Amino acid sequence: MNNLSLKTNASSDAWSGPCTDSRIVGWFIATILTNGFGVVSNFIVLLALIVYKPLRRSSSSLLIIHCIVIDLYATAIAVPIDTIPLYLGPTWPLPPTFCKYQGLYLYITYAASQYASAVLAFHRLTAVICPLKFKIFTKRSAIVIMILTPWVISAIINIFPTAEVGLKVVPFKTYGLGGCTFALTPNTTIPKPFLLYTTASYYIPTFFMGICYSTVLLKTQREIRLKGQTASVALRRRFEISRTLFVSFLWLCASVYPINLVASFASRRFAADLSLMLFLRWLSTSFGCMNPIFFWTTSKLFQAGIGTVMKCQWFRRLRRGNITMPCSVTISKARDPDRLTFSKY
């Protein structure tokens, strides 16, 4: 997120070239390379979820795919739109409404990502605490609602800065940077509007995620210990996937919390230290890029799925018609929430 400063300078008519500060150039190169890696790695993980049967049959596969698609959009489109204008400098001519409506075409993606992950965590939680009623949450209508809800919430949150209620998005021209940043609206009576914005966009969904995943992991691990060698494969897979998603949640907190906390509670230090500002910006935009690494290192299922993609086994199966796309799910007779049958209706 581009919450860099509340100070702007007057712009000039002619473009004077991109930023030449070595720190800014280094940050720009690191961001582009990191997001280039993120595009490729997220696409591979997306293919693994679609073509590798054990991942595809997970009760939460569609919601995980939704989260990966958001990360793919963020790394391929949102972050470059947010980053390139900063590097081009304050004299680069931006469209008149480029900054004003960023909340509705750019920041909406960041908040939707948090709430999509929160919905996924809730879905995993219901599978554990309400296994007999979990069938309700696997119906097509329920999945559609769970996919649309994060976008509705994110749109509502970002309407306020777009309408310039408490916050607004304005051109950013400090330190020779271009692009856009948040600023307080004149004479606002809303206390700490940026803190309220980040609380709604980040702190609430991540707090909810932490509760859900902690409960899922503790309860599932306890069941595995009680059953010992008799624990089902589905139960162990549930624990493995939930553990992977929990690690992803920890990385999310580590990547997005610092910039929001520093900008909220140490805004003067944040605005005065360019190196700190650039590092925290890179950290916050690297969440979706690094996520596939944690999928690979913490889950044998994802390792096998990614291996299948890299060996092009999925392509041969697709040509033979042996891959069923995860369009809808039904609970198996065993009533195991992580043991599902997929069909094409």
mmCIF file of N, CA and C in Angstrom, residues 8 18 20 45 67 72 116 123 139 148 159 171 175 178 191-192 199-200 209 235 254 277 286 323 326 345:
data_model
loop_
_atom_site.group_PDB
_atom_site.id
_atom_site.type_symbol
_atom_site.label_atom_id
_atom_site.label_comp_id
_atom_site.label_asym_id
_atom_site.label_seq_id
_atom_site.Cartn_x
_atom_site.Cartn_y
_atom_site.Cartn_z
ATOM 1 N N THR A 8 2.963 17.027 -0.004
ATOM 2 C CA THR A 8 3.122 17.047 -1.442
ATOM 3 C C THR A 8 3.654 18.389 -1.881
ATOM 4 N N PRO A 18 12.925 9.824 -14.684
ATOM 5 C CA PRO A 18 12.659 9.033 -13.487
ATOM 6 C C PRO A 18 13.598 9.408 -12.342
ATOM 7 N N THR A 20 16.536 9.259 -9.724
ATOM 8 C CA THR A 20 17.934 8.822 -9.883
ATOM 9 C C THR A 20 18.582 8.429 -8.564
ATOM 10 N N VAL A 45 1.390 -22.379 -8.694
ATOM 11 C CA VAL A 45 0.566 -22.864 -7.583
ATOM 12 C C VAL A 45 -0.890 -22.968 -8.006
ATOM 13 N N CYS A 67 -7.951 -16.965 -3.438
ATOM 14 C CA CYS A 67 -6.860 -16.200 -2.815
ATOM 15 C C CYS A 67 -5.644 -16.122 -3.740
ATOM 16 N N LEU A 72 -2.213 -13.244 -7.683
ATOM 17 C CA LEU A 72 -1.717 -13.161 -9.056
ATOM 18 C C LEU A 72 -2.047 -11.804 -9.667
ATOM 19 N N ALA A 116 -10.591 -12.296 1.860
ATOM 20 C CA ALA A 116 -10.668 -13.603 1.212
ATOM 21 C C ALA A 116 -9.940 -14.654 2.050
ATOM 22 N N HIS A 123 -13.897 -20.988 6.689
ATOM 23 C CA HIS A 123 -14.320 -22.227 6.039
ATOM 24 C C HIS A 123 -13.604 -23.428 6.647
ATOM 25 N N LYS A 139 -21.962 -25.975 -0.801
ATOM 26 C CA LYS A 139 -22.875 -25.768 -1.929
ATOM 27 C C LYS A 139 -22.375 -24.631 -2.803
ATOM 28 N N LEU A 148 -17.683 -13.592 -3.119
ATOM 29 C CA LEU A 148 -18.104 -12.211 -3.357
ATOM 30 C C LEU A 148 -18.002 -11.338 -2.114
ATOM 31 N N ILE A 159 -14.718 3.058 -0.353
ATOM 32 C CA ILE A 159 -15.589 4.156 -0.781
ATOM 33 C C ILE A 159 -15.266 5.431 -0.014
ATOM 34 N N PRO A 171 -1.683 13.088 -5.222
ATOM 35 C CA PRO A 171 -0.345 12.869 -5.792
ATOM 36 C C PRO A 171 0.737 12.995 -4.733
ATOM 37 N N TYR A 175 10.520 13.592 -1.819
ATOM 38 C CA TYR A 175 11.712 12.788 -2.109
ATOM 39 C C TYR A 175 11.887 12.546 -3.606
ATOM 40 N N GLY A 178 6.965 9.922 -7.448
ATOM 41 C CA GLY A 178 5.664 10.223 -8.023
ATOM 42 C C GLY A 178 4.598 9.346 -7.409
ATOM 43 N N PRO A 191 -11.477 11.004 14.151
ATOM 44 C CA PRO A 191 -10.195 10.796 14.843
ATOM 45 C C PRO A 191 -9.389 9.671 14.207
ATOM 46 N N LYS A 192 -8.124 9.960 13.906
ATOM 47 C CA LYS A 192 -7.199 8.966 13.344
ATOM 48 C C LYS A 192 -7.830 8.175 12.197
ATOM 49 N N THR A 199 -7.346 -0.534 10.323
ATOM 50 C CA THR A 199 -8.011 -1.483 11.215
ATOM 51 C C THR A 199 -9.063 -2.273 10.463
ATOM 52 N N ALA A 200 -9.872 -1.564 9.669
ATOM 53 C CA ALA A 200 -10.915 -2.239 8.898
ATOM 54 C C ALA A 200 -10.324 -3.100 7.785
ATOM 55 N N MET A 209 -8.481 -14.317 11.366
ATOM 56 C CA MET A 209 -7.720 -15.443 10.813
ATOM 57 C C MET A 209 -6.915 -16.153 11.891
ATOM 58 N N LEU A 235 -7.764 -36.597 7.521
ATOM 59 C CA LEU A 235 -7.501 -35.797 8.716
ATOM 60 C C LEU A 235 -6.091 -35.228 8.685
ATOM 61 N N ALA A 254 3.620 -10.414 9.133
ATOM 62 C CA ALA A 254 4.990 -9.895 9.135
ATOM 63 C C ALA A 254 5.233 -8.918 7.995
ATOM 64 N N MET A 277 11.081 3.886 4.637
ATOM 65 C CA MET A 277 9.853 3.940 3.849
ATOM 66 C C MET A 277 9.897 2.941 2.684
ATOM 67 N N SER A 286 5.449 -7.607 -1.043
ATOM 68 C CA SER A 286 6.048 -8.916 -1.325
ATOM 69 C C SER A 286 5.248 -10.073 -0.756
ATOM 70 N N ILE A 323 -8.816 -34.811 -16.299
ATOM 71 C CA ILE A 323 -8.828 -33.783 -15.256
ATOM 72 C C ILE A 323 -10.217 -33.180 -15.156
ATOM 73 N N PRO A 326 -12.588 -28.151 -10.625
ATOM 74 C CA PRO A 326 -13.301 -28.072 -9.355
ATOM 75 C C PRO A 326 -14.423 -27.048 -9.406
ATOM 76 N N TYR A 345 -21.420 -29.849 -12.603
ATOM 77 C CA TYR A 345 -22.701 -29.219 -12.861
ATOM 78 C C TYR A 345 -22.759 -27.813 -12.318
#
